[in-house]
Amino acid sequence: MSTNALFLLSNFVESGVVAASTETPTAPATNVQNSQRSQFWRSDFGGSSYVDITLPAAREATHVAIIDTNDTVKGTIQVEAWDDALDGSTQTVDTTVSPNLYVDPNEVAIPFGEGAFGSGPFGAVESSALINGRNITLIALPADVTSQFFRITFADDDTSWQQAGVIYLANAEQFAVNIGYGWQASRIERSAFRESLGGQRYVQQRDGRLVLDGTFEFMTDTERTRTLITLQRFGEFRPLLFSIIPQTTDEGLTATVYGTLRGPSMTAHNFNLNRLQFQAVEEL
């Protein structure tokens, strides 16, 4: 698999049958099929649990993405796949990774990952100093896999339960020539500010939106056609996953976004030479 920037478009999980080893009544496993990342699945109490995904038919996939897990840096995520049945005899994938979490050692720890269900934003007391509750772990499968049955196992001795907002299973879309230099990362501020008569500012803090702004300078005519069809299907309303640096590192995490496209435009310079400009704006 190329290390070029990639898009994950159609999420095969959305059309599958999803079940979990455990779930809470208010956060069932089927929530991982919901494109709204805030509609998460949460397990019952325990240090390990899994989500099973049965697709209508075998599909070729290159990547799994876990959006907003509550795992800490001590946790693991295991991806397994089979051709014949869940936990069957013909296994095609068995890979385990650590969750991709940006941890700031200078930040004050926020409630995340432990404690009684419902206490705090993620039902938690203390954990590592994670930056808000959002994270994306992008898992490249060892080889392009064509399977029907998948299992994602979450394990972490530092948490009392497991959680995921969206589970993405897709075939990555990449271009022969990588995204051009000059791409930008910015944030849309959402915090509410109010200033008193004396000049003091009061802030209601809200998470901002990450925006990745880039250009693919050298797309072929075939890539242009395929991309224009994608833009027609996804528009500016259907979420997708875009990563400039598809790695499980801080660098990759800060250049990966789950969101929608804004203002995409295609320009044909010359024969077999096209430019795509776009923004990917984070969904909260």
PDB file of N, CA and C in Angstrom, residues 221 268-274:
ATOM      1  N   ASP A 221      -6.508  11.918 -16.288  1.00  0.00           N
ATOM      2  CA  ASP A 221      -7.915  12.049 -16.684  1.00  0.00           C
ATOM      3  C   ASP A 221      -8.762  10.935 -16.066  1.00  0.00           C
ATOM      4  N   ALA A 268      -8.935  21.287 -15.324  1.00  0.00           N
ATOM      5  CA  ALA A 268      -8.190  20.534 -16.339  1.00  0.00           C
ATOM      6  C   ALA A 268      -7.184  21.470 -16.996  1.00  0.00           C
ATOM      7  N   HIS A 269      -5.883  21.286 -16.685  1.00  0.00           N
ATOM      8  CA  HIS A 269      -4.842  22.144 -17.248  1.00  0.00           C
ATOM      9  C   HIS A 269      -4.553  21.801 -18.701  1.00  0.00           C
ATOM     10  N   ASN A 270      -4.441  20.493 -18.918  1.00  0.00           N
ATOM     11  CA  ASN A 270      -3.974  20.032 -20.209  1.00  0.00           C
ATOM     12  C   ASN A 270      -4.388  18.573 -20.342  1.00  0.00           C
ATOM     13  N   PHE A 271      -4.025  17.968 -21.457  1.00  0.00           N
ATOM     14  CA  PHE A 271      -4.337  16.559 -21.636  1.00  0.00           C
ATOM     15  C   PHE A 271      -3.710  15.736 -20.509  1.00  0.00           C
ATOM     16  N   ASN A 272      -4.538  14.976 -19.807  1.00  0.00           N
ATOM     17  CA  ASN A 272      -4.110  14.063 -18.736  1.00  0.00           C
ATOM     18  C   ASN A 272      -3.408  14.799 -17.590  1.00  0.00           C
ATOM     19  N   LEU A 273      -3.781  16.066 -17.399  1.00  0.00           N
ATOM     20  CA  LEU A 273      -3.185  16.858 -16.326  1.00  0.00           C
ATOM     21  C   LEU A 273      -4.286  17.702 -15.681  1.00  0.00           C
ATOM     22  N   ASN A 274      -4.625  17.362 -14.415  1.00  0.00           N
ATOM     23  CA  ASN A 274      -5.766  17.979 -13.739  1.00  0.00           C
ATOM     24  C   ASN A 274      -5.379  18.336 -12.300  1.00  0.00           C
TER      25      ASN A 274
END
